PDB file of C-alpha atoms in Angstrom:
ATOM      1  CA  MET A   1      12.806  29.370   0.567  1.00 71.00           C
ATOM      2  CA  ASP A   2      15.379  27.984  -1.947  1.00 83.00           C
ATOM      3  CA  LEU A   3      13.464  27.376  -5.113  1.00 88.00           C
ATOM      4  CA  GLN A   4      15.035  23.982  -5.712  1.00 90.00           C
ATOM      5  CA  LEU A   5      13.820  22.970  -2.361  1.00 91.00           C
ATOM      6  CA  LEU A   6      10.400  24.179  -2.544  1.00 92.00           C
ATOM      7  CA  THR A   7      10.242  22.233  -6.158  1.00 94.00           C
ATOM      8  CA  GLN A   8      11.244  18.881  -4.159  1.00 93.00           C
ATOM      9  CA  LEU A   9       8.830  19.643  -1.337  1.00 95.00           C
ATOM     10  CA  ASN A  10       6.068  20.201  -3.703  1.00 94.00           C
ATOM     11  CA  ALA A  11       7.007  17.040  -5.567  1.00 94.00           C
ATOM     12  CA  ALA A  12       7.098  15.083  -2.264  1.00 93.00           C
ATOM     13  CA  ARG A  13       3.584  16.417  -1.155  1.00 92.00           C
ATOM     14  CA  ARG A  14       2.001  15.435  -4.574  1.00 91.00           C
ATOM     15  CA  ASN A  15       3.615  12.084  -4.302  1.00 90.00           C
ATOM     16  CA  ARG A  16       2.055  11.788  -0.520  1.00 91.00           C
ATOM     17  CA  GLN A  17       5.727  11.249   0.491  1.00 92.00           C
ATOM     18  CA  ALA A  18       6.585  12.397   4.267  1.00 92.00           C
ATOM     19  CA  ALA A  19       9.019  15.154   4.151  1.00 96.00           C
ATOM     20  CA  ILE A  20      10.741  17.479   6.634  1.00 96.00           C
ATOM     21  CA  LEU A  21      12.055  20.868   5.795  1.00 96.00           C
ATOM     22  CA  LEU A  22      14.989  21.318   8.327  1.00 96.00           C
ATOM     23  CA  THR A  23      16.267  24.886   8.918  1.00 95.00           C
ATOM     24  CA  ASP A  24      19.581  25.565  10.790  1.00 94.00           C
ATOM     25  CA  LEU A  25      18.549  28.378  13.071  1.00 95.00           C
ATOM     26  CA  GLY A  26      22.202  29.413  13.327  1.00 93.00           C
ATOM     27  CA  ASP A  27      23.105  30.065   9.607  1.00 92.00           C
ATOM     28  CA  GLY A  28      19.672  29.888   7.928  1.00 91.00           C
ATOM     29  CA  GLY A  29      20.597  26.775   5.877  1.00 92.00           C
ATOM     30  CA  SER A  30      17.896  24.407   4.879  1.00 94.00           C
ATOM     31  CA  ARG A  31      17.552  20.856   3.211  1.00 94.00           C
ATOM     32  CA  LEU A  32      14.755  18.291   2.878  1.00 96.00           C
ATOM     33  CA  ILE A  33      14.528  15.025   4.572  1.00 96.00           C
ATOM     34  CA  LEU A  34      12.246  12.524   3.042  1.00 95.00           C
ATOM     35  CA  LYS A  35      11.068   9.790   5.199  1.00 91.00           C
ATOM     36  CA  GLY A  36      13.515   6.740   4.814  1.00 89.00           C
ATOM     37  CA  ASP A  37      16.520   8.976   4.229  1.00 93.00           C
ATOM     38  CA  PRO A  38      19.234   8.059   6.452  1.00 93.00           C
ATOM     39  CA  VAL A  39      19.922  10.349   9.172  1.00 93.00           C
ATOM     40  CA  THR A  40      22.117   9.208  12.051  1.00 91.00           C
ATOM     41  CA  GLY A  41      22.609  10.814  15.788  1.00 91.00           C
ATOM     42  CA  ASP A  42      20.609  12.928  17.806  1.00 92.00           C
ATOM     43  CA  LEU A  43      19.204  14.437  14.585  1.00 94.00           C
ATOM     44  CA  GLY A  44      18.025  10.934  13.536  1.00 94.00           C
ATOM     45  CA  THR A  45      16.283  10.288  16.625  1.00 93.00           C
ATOM     46  CA  ALA A  46      14.523  14.064  16.344  1.00 94.00           C
ATOM     47  CA  VAL A  47      13.569  13.336  12.718  1.00 94.00           C
ATOM     48  CA  ALA A  48      11.950  10.048  13.645  1.00 91.00           C
ATOM     49  CA  LYS A  49       9.828  11.603  16.489  1.00 91.00           C
ATOM     50  CA  ALA A  50       8.894  14.267  14.200  1.00 93.00           C
ATOM     51  CA  PHE A  51       7.740  12.070  11.542  1.00 91.00           C
ATOM     52  CA  LEU A  52       5.629  10.037  14.003  1.00 87.00           C
ATOM     53  CA  SER A  53       4.126  12.902  15.620  1.00 87.00           C
ATOM     54  CA  ALA A  54       3.744  15.025  12.462  1.00 87.00           C
ATOM     55  CA  ARG A  55       4.252  17.795  14.328  1.00 91.00           C
ATOM     56  CA  SER A  56       6.617  20.820  13.475  1.00 96.00           C
ATOM     57  CA  GLY A  57       9.092  22.407  16.062  1.00 96.00           C
ATOM     58  CA  ILE A  58      12.330  23.412  17.294  1.00 96.00           C
ATOM     59  CA  VAL A  59      14.895  20.756  18.339  1.00 95.00           C
ATOM     60  CA  GLU A  60      18.406  20.806  19.543  1.00 93.00           C
ATOM     61  CA  ALA A  61      20.616  18.168  18.070  1.00 90.00           C
ATOM     62  CA  ASP A  62      24.330  17.613  17.588  1.00 84.00           C
ATOM     63  CA  GLY A  63      25.163  21.048  18.681  1.00 88.00           C
ATOM     64  CA  GLN A  64      22.782  22.727  16.537  1.00 91.00           C
ATOM     65  CA  ARG A  65      19.271  24.476  17.174  1.00 95.00           C
ATOM     66  CA  LEU A  66      16.840  23.281  14.242  1.00 96.00           C
ATOM     67  CA  PHE A  67      13.559  23.942  13.175  1.00 97.00           C
ATOM     68  CA  LEU A  68      11.878  21.016  11.594  1.00 97.00           C
ATOM     69  CA  ASN A  69       8.823  21.752   9.419  1.00 95.00           C
ATOM     70  CA  VAL A  70       7.173  18.454   9.048  1.00 95.00           C
ATOM     71  CA  HIS A  71       4.940  17.695   6.062  1.00 95.00           C
ATOM     72  CA  VAL A  72       3.172  14.223   6.418  1.00 91.00           C
ATOM     73  CA  PRO A  73       0.280  13.059   4.108  1.00 92.00           C
ATOM     74  CA  SER A  74      -3.300  13.045   5.852  1.00 91.00           C
ATOM     75  CA  PRO A  75      -3.935   9.109   6.646  1.00 94.00           C
ATOM     76  CA  ARG A  76      -6.508   7.521   4.926  1.00 97.00           C
ATOM     77  CA  MET A  77      -8.788   4.804   5.691  1.00 98.00           C
ATOM     78  CA  VAL A  78     -10.302   2.347   2.812  1.00 98.00           C
ATOM     79  CA  ILE A  79     -13.185   0.196   4.267  1.00 98.00           C
ATOM     80  CA  ILE A  80     -13.694  -2.651   2.156  1.00 98.00           C
ATOM     81  CA  GLY A  81     -17.482  -3.486   3.000  1.00 97.00           C
ATOM     82  CA  ALA A  82     -20.338  -1.413   3.668  1.00 97.00           C
ATOM     83  CA  VAL A  83     -21.556  -3.460   6.703  1.00 97.00           C
ATOM     84  CA  HIS A  84     -22.715  -2.530  10.251  1.00 97.00           C
ATOM     85  CA  ILE A  85     -19.137  -2.364  11.421  1.00 97.00           C
ATOM     86  CA  SER A  86     -18.453   0.069   8.777  1.00 98.00           C
ATOM     87  CA  GLN A  87     -21.441   2.356   9.552  1.00 97.00           C
ATOM     88  CA  ALA A  88     -19.697   2.780  13.043  1.00 97.00           C
ATOM     89  CA  LEU A  89     -16.136   2.788  12.021  1.00 98.00           C
ATOM     90  CA  ALA A  90     -16.456   5.416   9.153  1.00 98.00           C
ATOM     91  CA  PRO A  91     -17.627   8.468  11.107  1.00 97.00           C
ATOM     92  CA  MET A  92     -15.327   7.478  14.233  1.00 98.00           C
ATOM     93  CA  ALA A  93     -12.357   7.497  11.753  1.00 98.00           C
ATOM     94  CA  GLN A  94     -13.275  10.765  10.085  1.00 97.00           C
ATOM     95  CA  MET A  95     -13.562  12.237  13.654  1.00 97.00           C
ATOM     96  CA  ALA A  96     -10.203  10.914  14.426  1.00 96.00           C
ATOM     97  CA  GLY A  97      -8.825  12.695  11.248  1.00 95.00           C
ATOM     98  CA  PHE A  98      -8.776   9.932   8.616  1.00 97.00           C
ATOM     99  CA  ASP A  99     -10.135  10.653   4.915  1.00 96.00           C
ATOM    100  CA  VAL A 100     -12.307   7.689   4.703  1.00 98.00           C
ATOM    101  CA  ARG A 101     -13.741   5.942   1.859  1.00 98.00           C
ATOM    102  CA  VAL A 102     -16.035   2.900   1.915  1.00 98.00           C
ATOM    103  CA  ILE A 103     -16.381   0.500  -0.908  1.00 98.00           C
ATOM    104  CA  ASP A 104     -18.757  -2.206  -1.700  1.00 98.00           C
ATOM    105  CA  PRO A 105     -19.945  -3.499  -5.031  1.00 97.00           C
ATOM    106  CA  ARG A 106     -23.164  -4.795  -3.383  1.00 97.00           C
ATOM    107  CA  THR A 107     -25.524  -2.148  -3.881  1.00 95.00           C
ATOM    108  CA  ALA A 108     -27.872  -3.489  -1.240  1.00 95.00           C
ATOM    109  CA  PHE A 109     -25.387  -2.597   1.331  1.00 96.00           C
ATOM    110  CA  ALA A 110     -23.653   0.401  -0.278  1.00 96.00           C
ATOM    111  CA  THR A 111     -26.591   2.973  -0.130  1.00 96.00           C
ATOM    112  CA  PRO A 112     -26.290   6.744   0.738  1.00 95.00           C
ATOM    113  CA  ALA A 113     -29.244   6.239   3.142  1.00 95.00           C
ATOM    114  CA  ARG A 114     -26.677   3.785   5.208  1.00 95.00           C
ATOM    115  CA  PHE A 115     -23.669   6.164   4.651  1.00 96.00           C
ATOM    116  CA  SER A 116     -24.520   9.690   4.636  1.00 92.00           C
ATOM    117  CA  ASP A 117     -21.447  12.176   4.804  1.00 91.00           C
ATOM    118  CA  VAL A 118     -19.014   9.310   3.834  1.00 95.00           C
ATOM    119  CA  ASP A 119     -16.967   9.085   0.596  1.00 96.00           C
ATOM    120  CA  LEU A 120     -19.065   5.676  -0.588  1.00 97.00           C
ATOM    121  CA  VAL A 121     -18.333   4.044  -3.831  1.00 97.00           C
ATOM    122  CA  ALA A 122     -20.693   1.003  -4.820  1.00 97.00           C
ATOM    123  CA  ASP A 123     -18.268  -0.793  -7.237  1.00 97.00           C
ATOM    124  CA  TRP A 124     -15.446  -3.250  -6.995  1.00 97.00           C
ATOM    125  CA  PRO A 125     -12.374  -2.247  -5.447  1.00 97.00           C
ATOM    126  CA  GLU A 126     -10.252  -2.578  -8.411  1.00 96.00           C
ATOM    127  CA  ASP A 127     -12.174   0.113 -10.078  1.00 97.00           C
ATOM    128  CA  ALA A 128     -12.925   2.285  -6.819  1.00 96.00           C
ATOM    129  CA  LEU A 129      -9.344   2.603  -5.926  1.00 95.00           C
ATOM    130  CA  GLU A 130      -8.008   3.336  -9.632  1.00 93.00           C
ATOM    131  CA  ASP A 131      -8.083   7.137  -8.903  1.00 90.00           C
ATOM    132  CA  GLN A 132      -6.985   6.802  -5.330  1.00 90.00           C
ATOM    133  CA  PRO A 133      -4.412   4.048  -4.806  1.00 93.00           C
ATOM    134  CA  ILE A 134      -3.490   2.376  -1.463  1.00 95.00           C
ATOM    135  CA  ASP A 135      -0.153   3.825  -0.194  1.00 94.00           C
ATOM    136  CA  ALA A 136       2.069   3.828   2.779  1.00 92.00           C
ATOM    137  CA  PHE A 137      -0.330   6.372   4.652  1.00 94.00           C
ATOM    138  CA  THR A 138      -3.483   4.272   4.084  1.00 97.00           C
ATOM    139  CA  ALA A 139      -5.212   1.701   6.489  1.00 98.00           C
ATOM    140  CA  LEU A 140      -7.079  -0.999   4.746  1.00 98.00           C
ATOM    141  CA  VAL A 141      -9.888  -2.556   6.497  1.00 98.00           C
ATOM    142  CA  ALA A 142     -11.628  -5.407   4.948  1.00 97.00           C
ATOM    143  CA  VAL A 143     -14.848  -6.659   6.525  1.00 96.00           C
ATOM    144  CA  THR A 144     -16.848  -8.286   3.843  1.00 95.00           C
ATOM    145  CA  HIS A 145     -16.174 -11.922   4.446  1.00 90.00           C
ATOM    146  CA  ASP A 146     -16.021 -12.290   0.883  1.00 94.00           C
ATOM    147  CA  PRO A 147     -12.762 -13.256  -0.877  1.00 94.00           C
ATOM    148  CA  LYS A 148     -14.014 -12.137  -4.097  1.00 95.00           C
ATOM    149  CA  ILE A 149     -14.312  -8.737  -2.688  1.00 97.00           C
ATOM    150  CA  ASP A 150     -11.479  -8.564  -0.118  1.00 96.00           C
ATOM    151  CA  ASP A 151      -8.678 -10.512  -1.762  1.00 96.00           C
ATOM    152  CA  TRP A 152      -7.782  -7.760  -4.395  1.00 97.00           C
ATOM    153  CA  PRO A 153      -7.436  -4.653  -1.906  1.00 97.00           C
ATOM    154  CA  LEU A 154      -5.812  -6.823   0.717  1.00 97.00           C
ATOM    155  CA  THR A 155      -3.148  -7.721  -1.977  1.00 97.00           C
ATOM    156  CA  SER A 156      -2.620  -4.395  -3.074  1.00 97.00           C
ATOM    157  CA  ALA A 157      -2.474  -2.737   0.373  1.00 97.00           C
ATOM    158  CA  LEU A 158       0.400  -5.625   1.400  1.00 97.00           C
ATOM    159  CA  ASN A 159       2.134  -4.910  -2.002  1.00 96.00           C
ATOM    160  CA  ALA A 160       2.065  -0.983  -1.141  1.00 95.00           C
ATOM    161  CA  GLU A 161       3.286  -1.265   2.532  1.00 93.00           C
ATOM    162  CA  ALA A 162       0.106   0.155   3.905  1.00 96.00           C
ATOM    163  CA  PHE A 163       0.446   1.174   7.417  1.00 95.00           C
ATOM    164  CA  TYR A 164      -2.168  -0.882   8.561  1.00 97.00           C
ATOM    165  CA  VAL A 165      -4.126  -4.010   6.914  1.00 98.00           C
ATOM    166  CA  GLY A 166      -6.633  -5.823   8.705  1.00 97.00           C
ATOM    167  CA  ALA A 167      -9.304  -8.560   7.889  1.00 97.00           C
ATOM    168  CA  LEU A 168     -12.427  -9.829   9.530  1.00 94.00           C
ATOM    169  CA  GLY A 169     -12.904 -13.338   9.854  1.00 88.00           C
ATOM    170  CA  SER A 170     -12.290 -16.525  11.841  1.00 88.00           C
ATOM    171  CA  ARG A 171      -8.987 -18.234  12.234  1.00 88.00           C
ATOM    172  CA  LYS A 172     -10.432 -21.026   9.723  1.00 91.00           C
ATOM    173  CA  THR A 173     -11.309 -18.146   7.443  1.00 92.00           C
ATOM    174  CA  HIS A 174      -7.868 -16.561   7.700  1.00 94.00           C
ATOM    175  CA  GLY A 175      -6.226 -19.972   7.153  1.00 94.00           C
ATOM    176  CA  ARG A 176      -7.837 -20.247   3.727  1.00 95.00           C
ATOM    177  CA  ARG A 177      -6.938 -16.456   3.015  1.00 96.00           C
ATOM    178  CA  VAL A 178      -3.183 -17.096   3.763  1.00 96.00           C
ATOM    179  CA  GLU A 179      -3.443 -19.956   1.366  1.00 96.00           C
ATOM    180  CA  ARG A 180      -4.969 -17.891  -1.337  1.00 96.00           C
ATOM    181  CA  LEU A 181      -2.608 -15.038  -0.802  1.00 97.00           C
ATOM    182  CA  THR A 182       0.273 -17.254  -0.784  1.00 97.00           C
ATOM    183  CA  ALA A 183      -0.776 -18.958  -4.064  1.00 96.00           C
ATOM    184  CA  ALA A 184      -1.052 -15.240  -5.367  1.00 94.00           C
ATOM    185  CA  GLY A 185       2.563 -14.762  -4.564  1.00 95.00           C
ATOM    186  CA  LEU A 186       2.763 -12.865  -1.364  1.00 96.00           C
ATOM    187  CA  ASP A 187       5.457 -13.809   1.100  1.00 96.00           C
ATOM    188  CA  ALA A 188       5.224 -14.976   4.693  1.00 96.00           C
ATOM    189  CA  ARG A 189       6.385 -11.412   6.010  1.00 95.00           C
ATOM    190  CA  GLN A 190       3.691  -9.717   3.953  1.00 96.00           C
ATOM    191  CA  ILE A 191       0.950 -11.794   5.021  1.00 97.00           C
ATOM    192  CA  GLY A 192       1.984 -11.951   8.353  1.00 96.00           C
ATOM    193  CA  ARG A 193       1.221  -8.085   8.542  1.00 96.00           C
ATOM    194  CA  ILE A 194      -2.518  -8.852   8.408  1.00 97.00           C
ATOM    195  CA  ALA A 195      -4.323  -8.091  11.497  1.00 96.00           C
ATOM    196  CA  ALA A 196      -6.490 -11.092  11.939  1.00 93.00           C
ATOM    197  CA  PRO A 197      -8.612 -11.395  13.935  1.00 90.00           C
ATOM    198  CA  ILE A 198      -8.979  -7.741  13.506  1.00 95.00           C
ATOM    199  CA  GLY A 199      -8.930  -4.901  16.234  1.00 96.00           C
ATOM    200  CA  LEU A 200      -7.571  -4.815  19.687  1.00 96.00           C
ATOM    201  CA  ASP A 201      -8.718  -7.498  22.012  1.00 93.00           C
ATOM    202  CA  ILE A 202     -10.997  -5.664  24.222  1.00 95.00           C
ATOM    203  CA  GLY A 203     -13.781  -7.935  24.484  1.00 93.00           C
ATOM    204  CA  ALA A 204     -15.876  -6.302  21.769  1.00 94.00           C
ATOM    205  CA  GLN A 205     -19.321  -7.787  21.007  1.00 93.00           C
ATOM    206  CA  SER A 206     -21.513  -5.223  19.100  1.00 96.00           C
ATOM    207  CA  PRO A 207     -20.455  -3.783  15.701  1.00 96.00           C
ATOM    208  CA  ALA A 208     -19.815  -0.400  17.285  1.00 97.00           C
ATOM    209  CA  GLU A 209     -17.498  -1.855  19.882  1.00 97.00           C
ATOM    210  CA  ILE A 210     -15.850  -3.888  17.336  1.00 97.00           C
ATOM    211  CA  ALA A 211     -15.288  -0.759  15.411  1.00 98.00           C
ATOM    212  CA  VAL A 212     -13.627   0.835  18.392  1.00 98.00           C
ATOM    213  CA  ALA A 213     -11.418  -1.891  18.702  1.00 98.00           C
ATOM    214  CA  ILE A 214     -10.453  -1.552  14.778  1.00 98.00           C
ATOM    215  CA  LEU A 215      -9.894   2.265  15.199  1.00 98.00           C
ATOM    216  CA  ALA A 216      -7.709   1.840  18.220  1.00 97.00           C
ATOM    217  CA  GLN A 217      -5.515  -0.637  16.479  1.00 97.00           C
ATOM    218  CA  VAL A 218      -5.219   1.498  13.414  1.00 97.00           C
ATOM    219  CA  ILE A 219      -4.356   4.453  15.391  1.00 96.00           C
ATOM    220  CA  ALA A 220      -1.523   2.461  17.233  1.00 95.00           C
ATOM    221  CA  ALA A 221      -0.305   1.306  13.973  1.00 95.00           C
ATOM    222  CA  LEU A 222      -0.168   4.988  12.761  1.00 92.00           C
ATOM    223  CA  ARG A 223       1.458   6.370  15.662  1.00 88.00           C
ATOM    224  CA  ARG A 224       3.493   3.464  17.100  1.00 82.00           C
ATOM    225  CA  PRO A 225       4.614   1.748  13.892  1.00 73.00           C
ATOM    226  CA  THR A 226       5.023  -1.823  15.000  1.00 66.00           C
ATOM    227  CA  ASP A 227       3.613  -4.873  13.158  1.00 45.00           C
ATOM    228  CA  PRO A 228       0.175  -5.302  14.502  1.00 42.00           C
ATOM    229  CA  ALA A 229      -0.105  -8.795  13.605  1.00 42.00           C
ATOM    230  CA  GLN A 230       2.771  -9.533  16.162  1.00 40.00           C
ATOM    231  CA  GLU A 231       0.390  -8.162  18.960  1.00 41.00           C
ATOM    232  CA  GLN A 232      -2.561 -10.375  18.051  1.00 38.00           C
ATOM    233  CA  PRO A 233      -3.452 -12.665  20.839  1.00 36.00           C
ATOM    234  CA  SER A 234      -2.856 -16.262  20.045  1.00 34.00           C
ATOM    235  CA  SER A 235      -6.291 -16.931  20.142  1.00 35.00           C
ATOM    236  CA  PRO A 236      -9.508 -14.669  20.846  1.00 35.00           C
ATOM    237  CA  ALA A 237     -10.282 -13.993  24.432  1.00 34.00           C
ATOM    238  CA  ALA A 238     -13.162 -16.121  25.911  1.00 33.00           C
ATOM    239  CA  GLY A 239     -16.451 -14.584  25.407  1.00 34.00           C
ATOM    240  CA  SER A 240     -15.107 -12.565  22.412  1.00 41.00           C
ATOM    241  CA  PRO A 241     -16.482 -12.812  19.084  1.00 42.00           C
ATOM    242  CA  VAL A 242     -14.452 -14.414  16.386  1.00 42.00           C
ATOM    243  CA  ARG A 243     -13.615 -11.602  13.901  1.00 52.00           C
TER     244      ARG A 243
END
């Protein structure tokens, strides 16, 4: 591989940028495509699909036979709140391939006994995320109901364009959250990205069922990147808990 391309690729991986090393199987020429780079035509379509699937492979585009070597950062899930929903969500998310970190400054909740085999940090999010900032490949799930704990990571996730941002709470709670985030300087588009009520509307009742609904919504946001807030029902389904 060309040394300059290798240097660029390694830099992208260090910075958790998605990248594709494209090789022309006809003449052996290569180039690096970073996610967000303008690519048009059939190649643009193939590149977009490759970034979504995170799978390498051979494609034919614009009369060329190409190998797309896809490098996508592993998705992270940051869960704010060491509550019952988190106890169910964390192991399921790990099984689905997410690097999971659970954060809660309330030491009565954030105990190793309740979260074995999980990256658990009993600290405030501002400090707990200092070594691992939220980025575009992070899903932020805020489930404490406490604005003192939830608001900072929500703001950080929205400013970082995290691929998923969800928050637990009733519509009244979310209305007050919107007022606070607006006062903090976030605009309507950013705040509109928050999935609230959180999780797909599957009539979930128990913490484990709500965790399933959240994980399904997170995976949909990762693999079918549309605005999850736009897919929320206008009101919770009858019989469903207000999340």
